[in-house]
Coordinates of C-alpha atoms in Angstrom, one line a residue:
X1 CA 0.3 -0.7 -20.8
X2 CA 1.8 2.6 -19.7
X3 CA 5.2 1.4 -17.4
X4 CA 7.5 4.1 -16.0
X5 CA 10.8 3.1 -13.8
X6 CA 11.5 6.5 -12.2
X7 CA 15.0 6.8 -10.1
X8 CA 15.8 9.3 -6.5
X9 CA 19.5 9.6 -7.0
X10 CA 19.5 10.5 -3.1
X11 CA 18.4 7.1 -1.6
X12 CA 18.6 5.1 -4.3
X13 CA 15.4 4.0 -5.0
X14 CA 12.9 2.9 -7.4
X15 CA 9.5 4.4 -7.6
X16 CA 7.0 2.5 -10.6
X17 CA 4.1 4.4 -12.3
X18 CA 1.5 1.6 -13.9
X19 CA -1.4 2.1 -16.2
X20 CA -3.2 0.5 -18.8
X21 CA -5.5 3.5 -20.2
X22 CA -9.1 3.8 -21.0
X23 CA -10.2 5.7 -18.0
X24 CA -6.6 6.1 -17.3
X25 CA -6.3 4.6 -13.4
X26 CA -3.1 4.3 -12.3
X27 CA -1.4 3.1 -9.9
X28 CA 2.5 4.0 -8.2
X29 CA 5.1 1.3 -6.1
X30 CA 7.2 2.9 -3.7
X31 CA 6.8 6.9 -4.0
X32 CA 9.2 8.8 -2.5
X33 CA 8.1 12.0 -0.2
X34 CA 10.6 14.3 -2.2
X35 CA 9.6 13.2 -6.1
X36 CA 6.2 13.7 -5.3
X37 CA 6.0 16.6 -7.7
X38 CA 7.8 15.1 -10.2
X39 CA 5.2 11.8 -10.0
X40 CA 2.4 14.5 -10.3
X41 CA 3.7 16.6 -13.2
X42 CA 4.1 12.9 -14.8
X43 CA 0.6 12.1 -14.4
X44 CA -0.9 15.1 -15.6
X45 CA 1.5 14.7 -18.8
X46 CA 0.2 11.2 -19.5
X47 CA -3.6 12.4 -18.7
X48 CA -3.8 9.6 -15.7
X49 CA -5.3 9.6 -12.5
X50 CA -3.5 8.2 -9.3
X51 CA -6.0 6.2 -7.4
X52 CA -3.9 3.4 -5.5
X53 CA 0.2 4.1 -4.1
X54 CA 1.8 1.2 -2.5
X55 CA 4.7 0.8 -0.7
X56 CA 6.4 -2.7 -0.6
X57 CA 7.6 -2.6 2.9
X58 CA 8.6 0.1 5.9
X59 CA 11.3 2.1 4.2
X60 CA 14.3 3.2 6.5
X61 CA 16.4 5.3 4.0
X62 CA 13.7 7.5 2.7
X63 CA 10.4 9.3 3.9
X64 CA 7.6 7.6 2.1
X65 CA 5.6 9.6 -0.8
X66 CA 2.3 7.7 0.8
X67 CA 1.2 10.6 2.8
X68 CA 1.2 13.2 0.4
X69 CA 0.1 11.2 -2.7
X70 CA -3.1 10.3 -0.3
X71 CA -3.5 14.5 0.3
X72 CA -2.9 15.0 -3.7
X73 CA -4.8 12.8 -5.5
X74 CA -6.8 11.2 -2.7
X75 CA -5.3 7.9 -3.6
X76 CA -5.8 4.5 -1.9
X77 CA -2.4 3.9 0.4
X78 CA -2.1 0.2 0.7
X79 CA 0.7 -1.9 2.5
X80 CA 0.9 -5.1 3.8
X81 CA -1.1 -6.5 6.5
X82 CA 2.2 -6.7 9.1
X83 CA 2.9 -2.7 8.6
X84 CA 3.3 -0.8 11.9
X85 CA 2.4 2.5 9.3
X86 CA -0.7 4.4 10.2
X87 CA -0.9 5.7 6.4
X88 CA -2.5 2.4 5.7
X89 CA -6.1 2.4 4.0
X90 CA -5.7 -1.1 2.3
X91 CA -3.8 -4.2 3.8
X92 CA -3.4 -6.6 1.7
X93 CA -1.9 -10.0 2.3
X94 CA -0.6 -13.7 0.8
X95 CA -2.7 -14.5 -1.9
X96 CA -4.5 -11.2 -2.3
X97 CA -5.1 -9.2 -5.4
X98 CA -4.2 -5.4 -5.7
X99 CA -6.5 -4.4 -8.8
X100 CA -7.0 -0.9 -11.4
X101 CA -8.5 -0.8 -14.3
X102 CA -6.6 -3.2 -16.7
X103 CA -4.3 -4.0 -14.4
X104 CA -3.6 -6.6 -11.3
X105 CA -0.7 -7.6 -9.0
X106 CA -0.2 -10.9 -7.4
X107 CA 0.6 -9.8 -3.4
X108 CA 3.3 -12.0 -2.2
X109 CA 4.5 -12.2 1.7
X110 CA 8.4 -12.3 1.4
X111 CA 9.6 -11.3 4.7
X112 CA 13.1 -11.3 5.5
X113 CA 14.6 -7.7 4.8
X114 CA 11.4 -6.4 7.4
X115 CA 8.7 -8.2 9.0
X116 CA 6.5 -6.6 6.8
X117 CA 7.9 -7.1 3.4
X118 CA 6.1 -8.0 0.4
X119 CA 6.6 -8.1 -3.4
X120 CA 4.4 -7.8 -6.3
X121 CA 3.6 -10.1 -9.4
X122 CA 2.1 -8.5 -12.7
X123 CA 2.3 -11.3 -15.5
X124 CA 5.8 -11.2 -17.1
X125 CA 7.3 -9.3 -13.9
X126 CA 7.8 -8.8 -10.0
X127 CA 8.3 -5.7 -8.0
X128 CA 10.4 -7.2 -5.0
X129 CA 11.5 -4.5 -3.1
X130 CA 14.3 -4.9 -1.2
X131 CA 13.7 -8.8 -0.7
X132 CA 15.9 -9.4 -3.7
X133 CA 18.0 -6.4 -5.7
X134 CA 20.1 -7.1 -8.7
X135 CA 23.2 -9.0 -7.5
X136 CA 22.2 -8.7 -4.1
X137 CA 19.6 -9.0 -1.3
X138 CA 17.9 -6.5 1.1
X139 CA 20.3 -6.9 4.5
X140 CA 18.5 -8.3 7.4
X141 CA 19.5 -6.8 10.4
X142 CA 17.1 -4.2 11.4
X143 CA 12.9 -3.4 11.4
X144 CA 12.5 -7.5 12.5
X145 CA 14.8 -8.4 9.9
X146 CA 15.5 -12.4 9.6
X147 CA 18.1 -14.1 7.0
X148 CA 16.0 -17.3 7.3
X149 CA 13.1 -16.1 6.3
X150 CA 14.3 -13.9 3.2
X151 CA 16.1 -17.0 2.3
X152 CA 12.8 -18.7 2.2
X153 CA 11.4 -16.0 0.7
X154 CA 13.7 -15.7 -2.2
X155 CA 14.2 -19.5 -2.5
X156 CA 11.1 -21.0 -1.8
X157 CA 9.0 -18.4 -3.3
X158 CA 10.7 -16.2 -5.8
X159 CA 13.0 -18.2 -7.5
X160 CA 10.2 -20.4 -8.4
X161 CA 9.1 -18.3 -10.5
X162 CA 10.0 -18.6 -14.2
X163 CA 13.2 -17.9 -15.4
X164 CA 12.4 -14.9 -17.6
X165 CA 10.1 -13.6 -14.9
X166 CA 12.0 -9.7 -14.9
X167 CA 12.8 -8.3 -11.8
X168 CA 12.3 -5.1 -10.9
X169 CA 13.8 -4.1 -7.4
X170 CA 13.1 -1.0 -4.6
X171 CA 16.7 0.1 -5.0
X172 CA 20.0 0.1 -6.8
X173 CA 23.1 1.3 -5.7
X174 CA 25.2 0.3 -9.5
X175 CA 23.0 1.8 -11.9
X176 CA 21.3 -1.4 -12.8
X177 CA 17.6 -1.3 -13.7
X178 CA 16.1 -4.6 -14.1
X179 CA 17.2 -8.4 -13.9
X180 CA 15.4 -11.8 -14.4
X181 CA 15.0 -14.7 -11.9
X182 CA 17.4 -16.5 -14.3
X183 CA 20.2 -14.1 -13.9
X184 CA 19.6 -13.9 -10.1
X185 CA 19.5 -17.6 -9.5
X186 CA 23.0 -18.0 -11.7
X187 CA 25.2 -14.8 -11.0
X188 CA 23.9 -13.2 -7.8
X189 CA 26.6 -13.7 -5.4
X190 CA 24.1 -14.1 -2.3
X191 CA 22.3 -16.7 -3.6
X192 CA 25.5 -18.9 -4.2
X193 CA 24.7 -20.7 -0.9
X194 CA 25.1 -24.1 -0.5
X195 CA 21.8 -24.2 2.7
X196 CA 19.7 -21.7 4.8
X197 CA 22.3 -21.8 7.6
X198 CA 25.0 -20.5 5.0
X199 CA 23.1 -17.7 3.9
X200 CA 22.6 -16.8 7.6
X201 CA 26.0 -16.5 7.8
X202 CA 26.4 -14.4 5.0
X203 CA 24.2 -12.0 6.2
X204 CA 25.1 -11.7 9.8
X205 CA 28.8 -10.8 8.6
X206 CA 28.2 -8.1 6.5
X207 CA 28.7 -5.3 8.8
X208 CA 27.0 -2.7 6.7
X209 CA 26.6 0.7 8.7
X210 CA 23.0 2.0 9.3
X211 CA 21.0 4.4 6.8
X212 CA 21.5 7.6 7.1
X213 CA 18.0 8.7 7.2
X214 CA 16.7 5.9 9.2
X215 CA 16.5 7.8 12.7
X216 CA 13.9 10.5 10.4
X217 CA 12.8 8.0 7.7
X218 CA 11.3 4.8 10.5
X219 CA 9.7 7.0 12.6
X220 CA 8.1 9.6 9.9
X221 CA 7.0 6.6 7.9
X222 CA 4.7 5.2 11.0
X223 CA 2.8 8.2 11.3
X224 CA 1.6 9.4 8.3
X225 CA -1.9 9.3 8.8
X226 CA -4.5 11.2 8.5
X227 CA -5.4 12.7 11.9
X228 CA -8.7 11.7 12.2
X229 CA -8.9 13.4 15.6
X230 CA -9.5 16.8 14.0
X231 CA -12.9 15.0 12.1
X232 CA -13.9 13.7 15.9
X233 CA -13.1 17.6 17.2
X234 CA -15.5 19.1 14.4
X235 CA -18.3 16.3 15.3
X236 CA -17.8 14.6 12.0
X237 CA -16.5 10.8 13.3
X238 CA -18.1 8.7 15.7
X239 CA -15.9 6.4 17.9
X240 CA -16.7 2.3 17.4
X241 CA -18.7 2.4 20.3
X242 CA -21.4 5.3 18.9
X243 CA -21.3 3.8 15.8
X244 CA -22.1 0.6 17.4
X245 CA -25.0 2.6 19.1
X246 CA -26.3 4.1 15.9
X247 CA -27.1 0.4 14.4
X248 CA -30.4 -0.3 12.8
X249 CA -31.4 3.5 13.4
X250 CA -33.5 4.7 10.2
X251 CA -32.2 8.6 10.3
X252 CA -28.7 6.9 9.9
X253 CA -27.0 5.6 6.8
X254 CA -24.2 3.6 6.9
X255 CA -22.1 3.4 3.7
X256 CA -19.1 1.0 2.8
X257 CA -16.3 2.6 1.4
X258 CA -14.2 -0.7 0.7
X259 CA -14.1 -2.8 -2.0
X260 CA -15.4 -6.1 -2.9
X261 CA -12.5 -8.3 -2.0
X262 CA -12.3 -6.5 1.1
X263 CA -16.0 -7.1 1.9
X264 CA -16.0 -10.7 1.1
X265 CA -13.2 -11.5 3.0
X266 CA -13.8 -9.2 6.2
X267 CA -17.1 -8.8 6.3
X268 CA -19.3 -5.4 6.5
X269 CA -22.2 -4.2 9.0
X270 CA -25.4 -4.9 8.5
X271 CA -27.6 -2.4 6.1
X272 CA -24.5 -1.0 4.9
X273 CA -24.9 0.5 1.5
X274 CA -21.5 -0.1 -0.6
X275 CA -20.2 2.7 -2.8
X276 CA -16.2 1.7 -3.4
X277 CA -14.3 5.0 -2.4
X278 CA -12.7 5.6 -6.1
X279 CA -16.5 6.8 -7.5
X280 CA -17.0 9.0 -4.1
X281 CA -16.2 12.4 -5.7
X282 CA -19.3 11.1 -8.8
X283 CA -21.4 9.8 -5.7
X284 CA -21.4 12.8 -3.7
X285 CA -21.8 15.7 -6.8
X286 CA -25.3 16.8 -7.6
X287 CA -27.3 14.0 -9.7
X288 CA -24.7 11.9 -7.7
X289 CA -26.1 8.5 -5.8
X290 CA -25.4 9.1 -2.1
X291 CA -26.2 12.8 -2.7
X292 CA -29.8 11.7 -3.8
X293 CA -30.3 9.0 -1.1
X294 CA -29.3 11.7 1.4
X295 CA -31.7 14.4 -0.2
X296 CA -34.4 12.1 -0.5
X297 CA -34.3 10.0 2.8
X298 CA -32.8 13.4 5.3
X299 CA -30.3 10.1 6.9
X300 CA -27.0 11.3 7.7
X301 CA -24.4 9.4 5.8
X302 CA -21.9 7.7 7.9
X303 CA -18.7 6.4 5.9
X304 CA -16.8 3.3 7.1
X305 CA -13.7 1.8 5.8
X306 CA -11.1 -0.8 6.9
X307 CA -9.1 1.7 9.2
X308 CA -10.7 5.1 8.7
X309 CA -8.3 6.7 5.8
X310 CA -10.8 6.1 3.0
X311 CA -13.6 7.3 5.3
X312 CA -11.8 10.4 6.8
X313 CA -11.1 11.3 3.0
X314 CA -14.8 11.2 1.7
X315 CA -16.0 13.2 4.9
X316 CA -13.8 16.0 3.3
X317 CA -15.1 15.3 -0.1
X318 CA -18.6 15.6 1.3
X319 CA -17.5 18.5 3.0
X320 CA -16.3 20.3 -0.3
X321 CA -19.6 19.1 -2.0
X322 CA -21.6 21.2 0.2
X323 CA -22.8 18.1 1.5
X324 CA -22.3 18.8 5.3
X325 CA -24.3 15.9 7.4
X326 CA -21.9 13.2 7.2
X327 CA -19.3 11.2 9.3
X328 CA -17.5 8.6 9.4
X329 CA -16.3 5.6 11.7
X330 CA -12.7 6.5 13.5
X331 CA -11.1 3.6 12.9
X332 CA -12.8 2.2 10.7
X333 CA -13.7 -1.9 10.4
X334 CA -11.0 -2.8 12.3
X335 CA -12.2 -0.2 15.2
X336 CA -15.8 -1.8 15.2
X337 CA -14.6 -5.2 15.0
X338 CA -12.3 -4.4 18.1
X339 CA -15.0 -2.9 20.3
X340 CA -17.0 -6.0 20.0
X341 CA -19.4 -4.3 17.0
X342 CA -21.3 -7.3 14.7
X343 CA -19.7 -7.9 11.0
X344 CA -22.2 -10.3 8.6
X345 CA -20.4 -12.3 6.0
X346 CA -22.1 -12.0 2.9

């Protein structure tokens, strides 16, 4: 397995780079907006392709590297389900499986630090972001924040995981790298609590000033979509209500960008052909499937995804492939579902 830890001295955080090989799919944890370069230049060196970037909660001390790894590589941006980002093109939740090639992480809700903050279980380690740091935990008084529920979250959840289980955290402010559970449970000086209502009281008297860059970081990280009003001004998106229309018609083709978790456990529209978005630059090249269906049948190909990111990208892709009578659903899934549209469960 290719693992790389990589540090931003400015806002002291952890950014993780995960591979396995073979085709080389990789995957990064926490990019930050300013070492996206440096994440780039790493790939290249190790001959791997980007094709999910996750973030483990809303940051407030640094601008995500979400957006720009999405305009890059045309990676899948994934977050939890709770995120107020628009960046989004996956949200995952409790008990769902973030997956690459050789590789697969356990997604765990641990709320507590933010409402929407989640860690990350790959065999012998967990990525917990700032729910628990080495020798300390994330502070709990901003972005929904709740000491009972990142007590929860660390003792109900994470400390039950084994002892050995190694930790590796969002940020460090010491220069430590990685922990265990072990070392956590015995010599973290949070977690010597004796109850839920001590801890509370820990946290609510810590009196920590705010981030510096949380005025710019909070805000930027929310909007870092993909403006998917400039595909509806170049008549390449159809609103949930058009698409709606465009149902059952036979000069229209309707293609699912999502994958098959996603499908099974949200559903997809009926006739919907799936091609999962990481094979869309293959699908749409010459001797590619949806180029052929297209050429063949004259349908115009009309994307969908779970909130339009995926779909907005391969519009583009179709785009650069000369491949111009495409569109996608604004808004994707969640759009259609919203305006009423009918999902079959397969």
């Amino acid at each position: 397995m290719i693992f790389r830890q990589l540090f931003d001295s400015v806002s002291g955080t952890y950014s993780y780079i995960l591979a396995s090989r073979a085709g080389g799919e990789a995957l990064i944890i926490d990019p930050v907006l300013e070492k996206v370069d440096r994440y780039c230049q790493l790939l290249r060196e190790l001959d791997l392709r980007l094709v999910k970037a996750v973030d483990t909660h809303l940051h407030a001390d640094h601008v995500t590297g979400l957006g720009a790894l999405r305009d890059r590589t045309h990676c899948v941006t994934i977050m939890g389900e709770q995120t107020k980002a628009d960046v989004v093109a996956m949200r995952v939740a409790e008990g769902d499986r973030i997956a690459i090639e050789g590789i697969s992480l356990n997604v765990m809700y641990t709320p507590g630090h933010t409402d929407d903050s989640y860690s990350f279980l790959m065999g012998d380690r967990v990525f917990t972001g700032d729910t628990l740091l080495i020798r300390g935990t994330g502070r709990t008084d901003f972005q929904n924040g709740d000491a009972r529920q990142q007590y929860e979250s660390i003792f109900d959840r994470l400390l039950r995981l084994p002892d050995d289980t190694l930790v590796y955290p969002a940020h460090d402010y010491k220069g430590d790298t990685v922990s265990t559970i072990g070392e956590e449970r015995r010599y973290n000086p949070r977690l010597q609590v004796g109850s839920i209502d001590e801890y509370v009281t820990l946290m609510a008297n810590l009196k920590l000033p705010n981030p510096k860059m949380m005025d710019v970081a909070v805000p930027a990280n929310m909007r870092v979509g993909l403006h998917q009003d400039e595909l509806a001004k170049q008549g390449l998106s159809l609103s949930a209500r058009e698409a709606i229309e465009c149902l059952g018609r036979p000069d229209v083709l309707l293609v699912d960008l999502r994958e098959t978790s996603e499908r099974a456990k949200h559903g997809t529209l009926s006739g919907a052909l799936h091609a999962p978005y990481p094979a869309i630059a293959d699908n749409l090249k010459p001797g590619g499937m949806l180029r052929e269906v297209a050429a063949a049948t004259g349908r115009r190909i009309v994307f969908f995804c779970a909130y339009g990111e995926r779909s907005a990208m391969a519009v583009q892709t179709a785009q650069q492939a000369g491949l111009a009578n495409t569109a996608h659903i604004e808004g994707g899934l969640d759009a259609w579902k919203k305006a009423g549209g009918p999902v079959v469960h397969q």
